[in-house]
PDB file of C-alpha atoms in Angstrom:
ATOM      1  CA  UNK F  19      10.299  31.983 149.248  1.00 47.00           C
ATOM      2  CA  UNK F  20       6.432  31.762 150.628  1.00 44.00           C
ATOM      3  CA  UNK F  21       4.863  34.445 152.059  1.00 47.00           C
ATOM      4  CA  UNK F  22       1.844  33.805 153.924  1.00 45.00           C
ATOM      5  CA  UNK F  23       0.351  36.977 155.437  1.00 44.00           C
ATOM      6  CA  UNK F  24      -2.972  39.198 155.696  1.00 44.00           C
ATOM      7  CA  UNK F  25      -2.585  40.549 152.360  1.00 53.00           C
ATOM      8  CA  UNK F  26      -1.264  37.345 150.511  1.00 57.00           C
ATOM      9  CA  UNK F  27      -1.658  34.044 151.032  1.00 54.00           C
ATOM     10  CA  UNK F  28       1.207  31.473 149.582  1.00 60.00           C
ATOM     11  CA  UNK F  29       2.974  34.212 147.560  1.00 67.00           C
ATOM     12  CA  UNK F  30       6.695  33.199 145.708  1.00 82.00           C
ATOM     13  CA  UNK F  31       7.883  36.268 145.212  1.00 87.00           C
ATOM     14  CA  UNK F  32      10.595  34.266 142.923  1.00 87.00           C
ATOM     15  CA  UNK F  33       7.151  34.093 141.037  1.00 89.00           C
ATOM     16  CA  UNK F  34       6.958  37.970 140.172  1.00 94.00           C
ATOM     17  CA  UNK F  35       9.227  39.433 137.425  1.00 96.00           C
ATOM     18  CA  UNK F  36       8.852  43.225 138.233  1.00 97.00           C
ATOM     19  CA  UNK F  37       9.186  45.727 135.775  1.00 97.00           C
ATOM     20  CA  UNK F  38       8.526  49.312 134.469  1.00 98.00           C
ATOM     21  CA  UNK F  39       9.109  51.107 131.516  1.00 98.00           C
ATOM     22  CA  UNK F  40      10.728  54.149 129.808  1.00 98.00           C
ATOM     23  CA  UNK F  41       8.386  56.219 126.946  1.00 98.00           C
ATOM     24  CA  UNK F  42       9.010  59.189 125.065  1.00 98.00           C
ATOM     25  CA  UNK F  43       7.172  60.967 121.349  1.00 98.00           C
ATOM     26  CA  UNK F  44       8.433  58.717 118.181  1.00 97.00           C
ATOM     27  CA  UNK F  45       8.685  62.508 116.833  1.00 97.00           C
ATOM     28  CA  UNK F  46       9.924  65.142 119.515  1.00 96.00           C
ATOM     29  CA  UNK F  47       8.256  68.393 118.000  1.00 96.00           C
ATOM     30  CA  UNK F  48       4.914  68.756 116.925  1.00 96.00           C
ATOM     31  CA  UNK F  49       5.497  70.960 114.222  1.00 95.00           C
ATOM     32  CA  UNK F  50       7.766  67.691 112.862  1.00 96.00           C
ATOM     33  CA  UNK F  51       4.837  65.393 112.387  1.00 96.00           C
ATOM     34  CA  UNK F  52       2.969  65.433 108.867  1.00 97.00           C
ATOM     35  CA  UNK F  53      -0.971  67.420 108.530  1.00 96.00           C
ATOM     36  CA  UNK F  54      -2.253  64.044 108.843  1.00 97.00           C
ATOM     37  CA  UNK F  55      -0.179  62.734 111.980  1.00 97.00           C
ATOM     38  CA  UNK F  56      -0.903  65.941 113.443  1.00 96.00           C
ATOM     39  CA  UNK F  57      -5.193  65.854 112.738  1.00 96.00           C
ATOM     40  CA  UNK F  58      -4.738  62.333 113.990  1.00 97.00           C
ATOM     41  CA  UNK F  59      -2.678  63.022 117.438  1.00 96.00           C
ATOM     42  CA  UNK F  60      -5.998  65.862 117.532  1.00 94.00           C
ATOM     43  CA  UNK F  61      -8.863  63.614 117.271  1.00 94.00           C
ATOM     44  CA  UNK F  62      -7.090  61.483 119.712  1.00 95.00           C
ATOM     45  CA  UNK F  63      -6.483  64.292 122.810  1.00 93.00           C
ATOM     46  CA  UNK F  64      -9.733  66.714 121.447  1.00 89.00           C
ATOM     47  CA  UNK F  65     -11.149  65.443 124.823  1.00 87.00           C
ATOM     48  CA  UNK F  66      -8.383  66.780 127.213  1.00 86.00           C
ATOM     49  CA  UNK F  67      -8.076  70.066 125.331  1.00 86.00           C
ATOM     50  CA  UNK F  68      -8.936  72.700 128.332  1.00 84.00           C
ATOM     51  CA  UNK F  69      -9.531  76.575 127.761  1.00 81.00           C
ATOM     52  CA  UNK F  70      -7.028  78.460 126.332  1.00 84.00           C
ATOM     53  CA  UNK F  71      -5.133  75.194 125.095  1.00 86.00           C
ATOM     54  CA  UNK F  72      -3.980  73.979 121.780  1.00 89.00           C
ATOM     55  CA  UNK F  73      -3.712  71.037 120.248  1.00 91.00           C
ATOM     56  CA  UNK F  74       0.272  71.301 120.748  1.00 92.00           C
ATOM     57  CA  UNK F  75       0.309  72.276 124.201  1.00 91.00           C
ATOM     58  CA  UNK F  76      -0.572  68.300 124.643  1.00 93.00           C
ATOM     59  CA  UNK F  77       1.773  66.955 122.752  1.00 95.00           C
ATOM     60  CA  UNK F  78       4.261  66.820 125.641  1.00 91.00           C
ATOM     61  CA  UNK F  79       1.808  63.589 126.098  1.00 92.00           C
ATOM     62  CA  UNK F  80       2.764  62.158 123.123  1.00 96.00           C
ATOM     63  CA  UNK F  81       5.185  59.671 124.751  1.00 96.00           C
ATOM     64  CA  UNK F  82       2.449  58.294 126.783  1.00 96.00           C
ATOM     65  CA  UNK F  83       0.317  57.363 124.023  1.00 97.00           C
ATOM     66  CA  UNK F  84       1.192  54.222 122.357  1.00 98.00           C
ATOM     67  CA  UNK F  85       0.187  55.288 118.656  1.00 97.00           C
ATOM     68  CA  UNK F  86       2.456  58.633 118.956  1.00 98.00           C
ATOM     69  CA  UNK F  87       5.011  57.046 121.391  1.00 98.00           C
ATOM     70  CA  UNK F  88       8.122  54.284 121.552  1.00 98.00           C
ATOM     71  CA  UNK F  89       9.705  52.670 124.525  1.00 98.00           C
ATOM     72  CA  UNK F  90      12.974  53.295 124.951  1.00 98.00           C
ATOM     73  CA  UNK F  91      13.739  51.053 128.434  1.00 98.00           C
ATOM     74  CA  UNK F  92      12.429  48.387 129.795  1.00 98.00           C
ATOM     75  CA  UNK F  93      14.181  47.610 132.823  1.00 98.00           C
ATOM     76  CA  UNK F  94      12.617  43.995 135.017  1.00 98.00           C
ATOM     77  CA  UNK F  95      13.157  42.674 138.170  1.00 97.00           C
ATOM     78  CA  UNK F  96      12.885  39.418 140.191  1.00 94.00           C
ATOM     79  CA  UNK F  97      13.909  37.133 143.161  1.00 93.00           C
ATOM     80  CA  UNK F  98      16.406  34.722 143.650  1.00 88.00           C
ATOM     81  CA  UNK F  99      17.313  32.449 146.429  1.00 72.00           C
ATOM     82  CA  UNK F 100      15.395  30.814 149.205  1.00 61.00           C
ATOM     83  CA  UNK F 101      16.158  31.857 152.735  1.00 60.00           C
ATOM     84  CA  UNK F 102      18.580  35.293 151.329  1.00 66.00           C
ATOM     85  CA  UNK F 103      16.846  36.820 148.886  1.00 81.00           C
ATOM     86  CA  UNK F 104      18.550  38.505 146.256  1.00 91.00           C
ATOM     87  CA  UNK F 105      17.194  40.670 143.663  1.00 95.00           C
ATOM     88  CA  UNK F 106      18.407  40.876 140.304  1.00 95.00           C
ATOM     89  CA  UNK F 107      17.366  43.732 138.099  1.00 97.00           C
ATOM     90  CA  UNK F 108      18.171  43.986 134.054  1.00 96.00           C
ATOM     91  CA  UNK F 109      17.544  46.829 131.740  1.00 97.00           C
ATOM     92  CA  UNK F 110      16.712  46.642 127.499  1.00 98.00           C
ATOM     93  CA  UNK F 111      17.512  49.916 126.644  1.00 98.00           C
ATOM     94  CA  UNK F 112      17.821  51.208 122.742  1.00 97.00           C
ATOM     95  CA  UNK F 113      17.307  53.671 120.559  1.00 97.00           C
ATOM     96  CA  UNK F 114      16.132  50.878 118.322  1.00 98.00           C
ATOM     97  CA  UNK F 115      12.656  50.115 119.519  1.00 98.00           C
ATOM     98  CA  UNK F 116      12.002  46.939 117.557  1.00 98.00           C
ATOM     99  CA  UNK F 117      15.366  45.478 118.986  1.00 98.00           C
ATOM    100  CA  UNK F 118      14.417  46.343 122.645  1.00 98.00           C
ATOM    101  CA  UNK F 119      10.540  44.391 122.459  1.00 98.00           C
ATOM    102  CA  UNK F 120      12.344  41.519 120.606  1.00 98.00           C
ATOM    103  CA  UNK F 121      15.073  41.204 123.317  1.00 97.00           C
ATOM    104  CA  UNK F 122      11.966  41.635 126.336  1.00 97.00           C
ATOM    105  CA  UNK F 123       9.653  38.910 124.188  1.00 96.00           C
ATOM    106  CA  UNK F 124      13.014  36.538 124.218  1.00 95.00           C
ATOM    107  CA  UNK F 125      13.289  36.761 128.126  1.00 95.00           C
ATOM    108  CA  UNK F 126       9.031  36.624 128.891  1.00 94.00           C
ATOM    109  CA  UNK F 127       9.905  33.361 125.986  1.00 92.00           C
ATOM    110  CA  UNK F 128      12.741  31.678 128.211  1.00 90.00           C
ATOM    111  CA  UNK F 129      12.001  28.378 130.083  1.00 82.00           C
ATOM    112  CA  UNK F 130      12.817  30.380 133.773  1.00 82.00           C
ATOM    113  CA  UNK F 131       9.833  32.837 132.690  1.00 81.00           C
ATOM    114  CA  UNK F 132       7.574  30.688 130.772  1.00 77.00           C
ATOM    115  CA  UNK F 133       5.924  29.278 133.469  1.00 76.00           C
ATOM    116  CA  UNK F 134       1.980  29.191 133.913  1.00 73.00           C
ATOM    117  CA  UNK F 135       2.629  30.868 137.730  1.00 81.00           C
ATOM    118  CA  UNK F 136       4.737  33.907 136.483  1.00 87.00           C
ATOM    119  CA  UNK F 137       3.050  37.141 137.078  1.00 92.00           C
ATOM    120  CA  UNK F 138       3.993  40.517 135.567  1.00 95.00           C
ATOM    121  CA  UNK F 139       4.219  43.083 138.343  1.00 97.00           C
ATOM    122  CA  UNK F 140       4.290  47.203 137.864  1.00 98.00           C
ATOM    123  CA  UNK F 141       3.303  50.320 139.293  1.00 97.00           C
ATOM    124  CA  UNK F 142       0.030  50.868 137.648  1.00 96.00           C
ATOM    125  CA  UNK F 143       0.685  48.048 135.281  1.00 96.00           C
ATOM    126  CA  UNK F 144      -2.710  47.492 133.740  1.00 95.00           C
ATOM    127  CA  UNK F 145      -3.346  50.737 132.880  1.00 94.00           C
ATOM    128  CA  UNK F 146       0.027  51.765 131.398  1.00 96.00           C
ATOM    129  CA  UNK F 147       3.400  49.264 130.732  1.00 98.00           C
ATOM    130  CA  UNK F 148       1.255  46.215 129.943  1.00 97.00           C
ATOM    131  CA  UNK F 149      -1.209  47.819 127.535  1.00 97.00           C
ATOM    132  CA  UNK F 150       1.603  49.704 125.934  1.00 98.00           C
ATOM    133  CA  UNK F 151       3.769  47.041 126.052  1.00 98.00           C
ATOM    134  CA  UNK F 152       1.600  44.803 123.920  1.00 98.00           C
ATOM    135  CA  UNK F 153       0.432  47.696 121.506  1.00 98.00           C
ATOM    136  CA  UNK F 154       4.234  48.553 120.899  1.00 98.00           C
ATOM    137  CA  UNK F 155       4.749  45.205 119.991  1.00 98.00           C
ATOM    138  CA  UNK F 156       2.172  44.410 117.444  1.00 98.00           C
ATOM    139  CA  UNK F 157       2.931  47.521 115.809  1.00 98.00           C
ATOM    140  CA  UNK F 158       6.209  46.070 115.744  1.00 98.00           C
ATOM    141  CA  UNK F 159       4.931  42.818 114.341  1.00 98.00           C
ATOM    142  CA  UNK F 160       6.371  40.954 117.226  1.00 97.00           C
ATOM    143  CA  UNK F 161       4.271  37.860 118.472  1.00 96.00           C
ATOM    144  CA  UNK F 162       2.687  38.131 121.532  1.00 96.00           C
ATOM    145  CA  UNK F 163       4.350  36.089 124.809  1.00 94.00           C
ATOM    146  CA  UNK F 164       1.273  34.302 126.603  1.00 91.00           C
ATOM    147  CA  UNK F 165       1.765  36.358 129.747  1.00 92.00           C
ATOM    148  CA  UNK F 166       0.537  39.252 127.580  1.00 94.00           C
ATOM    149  CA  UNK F 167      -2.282  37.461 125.608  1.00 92.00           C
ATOM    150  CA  UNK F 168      -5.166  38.552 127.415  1.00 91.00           C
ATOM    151  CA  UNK F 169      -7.897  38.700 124.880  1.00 88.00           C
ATOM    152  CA  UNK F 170     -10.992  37.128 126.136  1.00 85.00           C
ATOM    153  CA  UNK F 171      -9.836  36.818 129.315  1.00 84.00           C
ATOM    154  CA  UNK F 172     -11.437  37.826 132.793  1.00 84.00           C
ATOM    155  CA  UNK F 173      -9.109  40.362 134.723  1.00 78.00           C
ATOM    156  CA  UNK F 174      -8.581  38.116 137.194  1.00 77.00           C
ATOM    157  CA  UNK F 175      -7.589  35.189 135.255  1.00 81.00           C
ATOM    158  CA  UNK F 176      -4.393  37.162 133.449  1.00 87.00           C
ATOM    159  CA  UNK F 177      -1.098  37.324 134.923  1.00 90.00           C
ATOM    160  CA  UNK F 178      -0.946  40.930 136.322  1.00 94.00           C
ATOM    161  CA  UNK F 179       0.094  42.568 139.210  1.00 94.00           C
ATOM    162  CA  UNK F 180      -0.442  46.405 140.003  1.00 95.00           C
ATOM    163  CA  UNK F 181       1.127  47.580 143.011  1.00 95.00           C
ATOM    164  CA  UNK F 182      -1.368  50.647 142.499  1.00 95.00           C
ATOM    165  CA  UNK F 183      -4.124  48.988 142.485  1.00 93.00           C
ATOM    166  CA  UNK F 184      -3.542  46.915 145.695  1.00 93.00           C
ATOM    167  CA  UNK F 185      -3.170  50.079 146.947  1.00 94.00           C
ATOM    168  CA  UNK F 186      -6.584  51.100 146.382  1.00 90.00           C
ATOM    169  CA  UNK F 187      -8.252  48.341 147.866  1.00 88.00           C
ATOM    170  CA  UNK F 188     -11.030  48.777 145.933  1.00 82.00           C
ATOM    171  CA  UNK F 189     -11.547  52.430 146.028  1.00 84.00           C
ATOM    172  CA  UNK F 190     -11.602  53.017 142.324  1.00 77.00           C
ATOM    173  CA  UNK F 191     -11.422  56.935 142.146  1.00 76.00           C
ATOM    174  CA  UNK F 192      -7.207  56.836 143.958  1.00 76.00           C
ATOM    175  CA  UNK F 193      -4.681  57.561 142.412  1.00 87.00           C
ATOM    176  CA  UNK F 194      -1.229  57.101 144.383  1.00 92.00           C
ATOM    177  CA  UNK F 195       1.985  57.757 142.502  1.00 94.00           C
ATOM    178  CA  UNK F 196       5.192  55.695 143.113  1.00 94.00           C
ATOM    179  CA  UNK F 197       7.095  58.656 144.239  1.00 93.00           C
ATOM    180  CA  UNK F 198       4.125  59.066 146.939  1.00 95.00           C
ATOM    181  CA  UNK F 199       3.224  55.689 147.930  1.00 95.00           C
ATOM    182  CA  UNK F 200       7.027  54.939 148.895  1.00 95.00           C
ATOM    183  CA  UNK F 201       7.360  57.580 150.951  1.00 95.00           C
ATOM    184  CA  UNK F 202       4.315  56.772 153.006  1.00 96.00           C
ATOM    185  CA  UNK F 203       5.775  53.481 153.088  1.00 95.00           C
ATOM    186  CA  UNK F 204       9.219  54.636 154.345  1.00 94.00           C
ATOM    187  CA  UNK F 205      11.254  53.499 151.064  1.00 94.00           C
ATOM    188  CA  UNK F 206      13.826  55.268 149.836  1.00 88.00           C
ATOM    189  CA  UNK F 207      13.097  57.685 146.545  1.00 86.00           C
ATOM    190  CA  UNK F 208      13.359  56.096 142.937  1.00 83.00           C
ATOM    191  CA  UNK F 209      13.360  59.940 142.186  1.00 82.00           C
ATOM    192  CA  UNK F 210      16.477  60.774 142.998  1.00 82.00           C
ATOM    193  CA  UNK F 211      17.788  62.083 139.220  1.00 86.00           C
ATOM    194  CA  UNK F 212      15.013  63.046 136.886  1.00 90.00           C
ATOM    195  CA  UNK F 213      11.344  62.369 136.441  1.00 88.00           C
ATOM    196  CA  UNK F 214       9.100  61.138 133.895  1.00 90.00           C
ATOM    197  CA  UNK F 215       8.770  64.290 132.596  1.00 91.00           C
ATOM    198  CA  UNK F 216      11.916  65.150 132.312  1.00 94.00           C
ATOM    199  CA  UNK F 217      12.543  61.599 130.400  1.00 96.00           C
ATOM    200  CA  UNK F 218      11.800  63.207 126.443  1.00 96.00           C
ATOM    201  CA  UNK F 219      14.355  66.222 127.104  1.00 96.00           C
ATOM    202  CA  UNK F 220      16.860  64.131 128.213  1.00 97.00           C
ATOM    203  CA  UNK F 221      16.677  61.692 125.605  1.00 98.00           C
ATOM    204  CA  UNK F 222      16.558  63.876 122.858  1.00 97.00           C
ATOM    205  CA  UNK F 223      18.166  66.964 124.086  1.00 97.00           C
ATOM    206  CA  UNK F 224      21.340  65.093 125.931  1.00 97.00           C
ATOM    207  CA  UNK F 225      21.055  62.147 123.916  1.00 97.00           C
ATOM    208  CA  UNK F 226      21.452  60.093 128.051  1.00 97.00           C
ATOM    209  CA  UNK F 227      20.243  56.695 127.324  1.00 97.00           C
ATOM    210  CA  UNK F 228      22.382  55.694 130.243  1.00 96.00           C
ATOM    211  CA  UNK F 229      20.720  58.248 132.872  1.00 96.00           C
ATOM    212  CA  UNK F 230      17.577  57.199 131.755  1.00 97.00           C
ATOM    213  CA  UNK F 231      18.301  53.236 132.565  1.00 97.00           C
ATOM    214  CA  UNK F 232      19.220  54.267 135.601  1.00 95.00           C
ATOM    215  CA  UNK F 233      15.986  55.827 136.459  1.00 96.00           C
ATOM    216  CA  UNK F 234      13.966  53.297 134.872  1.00 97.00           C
ATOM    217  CA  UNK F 235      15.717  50.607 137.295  1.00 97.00           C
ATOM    218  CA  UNK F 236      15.531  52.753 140.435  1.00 95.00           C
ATOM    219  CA  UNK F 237      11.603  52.806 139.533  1.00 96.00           C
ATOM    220  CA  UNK F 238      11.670  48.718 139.548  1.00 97.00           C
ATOM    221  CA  UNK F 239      13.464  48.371 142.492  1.00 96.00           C
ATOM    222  CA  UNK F 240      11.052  50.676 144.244  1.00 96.00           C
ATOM    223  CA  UNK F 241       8.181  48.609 143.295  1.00 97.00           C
ATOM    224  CA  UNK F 242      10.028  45.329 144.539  1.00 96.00           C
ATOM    225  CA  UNK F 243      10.166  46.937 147.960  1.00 96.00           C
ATOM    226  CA  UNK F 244       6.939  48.099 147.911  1.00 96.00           C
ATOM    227  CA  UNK F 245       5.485  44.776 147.462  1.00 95.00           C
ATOM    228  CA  UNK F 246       8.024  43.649 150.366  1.00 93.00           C
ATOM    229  CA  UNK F 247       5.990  46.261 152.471  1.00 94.00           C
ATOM    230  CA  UNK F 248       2.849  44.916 151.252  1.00 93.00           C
ATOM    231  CA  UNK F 249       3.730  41.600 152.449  1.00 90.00           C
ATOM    232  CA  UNK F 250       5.155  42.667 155.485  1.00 89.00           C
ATOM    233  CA  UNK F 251       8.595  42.042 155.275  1.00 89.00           C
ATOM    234  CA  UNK F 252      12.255  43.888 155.480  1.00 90.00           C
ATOM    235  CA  UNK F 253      12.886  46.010 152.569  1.00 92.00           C
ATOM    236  CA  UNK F 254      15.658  44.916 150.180  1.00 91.00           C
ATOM    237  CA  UNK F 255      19.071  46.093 151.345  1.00 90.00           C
ATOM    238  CA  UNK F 256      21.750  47.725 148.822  1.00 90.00           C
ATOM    239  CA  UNK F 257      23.800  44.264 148.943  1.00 91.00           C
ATOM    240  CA  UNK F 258      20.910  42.270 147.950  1.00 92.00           C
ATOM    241  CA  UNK F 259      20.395  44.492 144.556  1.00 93.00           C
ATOM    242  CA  UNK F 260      22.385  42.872 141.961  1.00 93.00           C
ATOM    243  CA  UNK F 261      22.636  45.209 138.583  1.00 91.00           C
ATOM    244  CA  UNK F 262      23.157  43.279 135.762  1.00 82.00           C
TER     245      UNK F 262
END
């Protein structure tokens, strides 16, 4: 399906594979990591450290740093269909990081996705999930899919697509969360169950995978709609969502 609007200009949204991720600490206390993991996750935050803060007071930001965090879910998004669009949205979820990034890299690898137009699409994207995406997977060892390869390149010749930063149009200093930008936009909630910080408790505390997933894919159908928005059209409805 071609949009052709204000914003965009011959758009296939069957072009777009959305997607967001899941992140929490490889090691869920601080007092767990060894003197040298512990000096290292310092040097690394010694910038953020405000008055009357330790060092271990950040380390609930562990899971957003790619050297002291894993990914847990990945859950994607995309369009099917012509006229009745349908939107199909499947999760990698494991304790088993390794696993999950191999499974992801064999999808982004698959004839449907390897194509020269598809373009990755998340809620600030190219500052978080694709960065930490490709970081997780070279620590990994995992080969990098082309869509991720963007060494040398010129940001506007990779394949990204930041909902946030469309947002901005070109106002540098905003920051709009998800949670915020679809409720301007009049989209239902992705939070709904927990929040990205409650992500590390549940996973290690009630051992909820599942609830997780779920939150992780409620996050990439909201940026699906948002993008809808952008582009001026009807939101998805509930019967067009197909969980796989």
């Amino acid at each position: 399906m071609l949009i052709k609007n204000h914003m965009f200009s011959n758009i296939s949204l069957t072009d777009y594979l959305f997607l967001d991720i899941e992140t929490v600490p490889q090691i869920y206390d601080f007092e767990q990591l060894s003197e040298k993991e512990k000096k290292l996750f310092e040097k690394k935050v010694r910038f953020k450290i405000k008055e009357n803060q330790t060092v271990k007071d950040l380390y609930e930001q562990a899971g957003i740093l790619a050297e002291f965090g894993k990914i847990i879910v990945i859950s994607v998004g995309f369009f099917t269909g012509n006229d009745s669009l349908e939107y199909r949205v499947k999760s990698f979820a494991s304790d088993n990081e390794k696993e999950l990034l191999e499974s992801f890299n064999q999808l982004l690898n698959s004839n449907y996705f390897k194509r020269k137009e598809l373009r990755l699409c998340a809620h600030n994207g190219k500052e978080f999930d694709f960065p930490y995406i490709a970081r997780r997977m070279i620590i990994n060892g995992i080969n990098l899919p082309e869509v991720l390869k963007v060494h040398g390149k010129k940001p506007w010749e990779t394949s990204f697509c930041d909902t946030m930063e469309l947002w901005r149009f070109g106002d540098y200093k905003n920051y709009t969360s998800l949670e915020l930008l679809t409720h301007v936009l009049g989209i239902p909630s992705p939070k709904t169950d927990i929040e990205g910080k409650d992500v590390a408790r549940v996973y290690y505390e009630e051992q909820n995978l599942e609830r997780i997933k779920n939150y992780c894919e409620n996050d990439v159908i909201a940026v699906a709609q948002i993008m809808l928005r952008y582009m001026g059209q009807n939101i998805l409805q509930e019967k067009n969502i197909v969980r796989k």
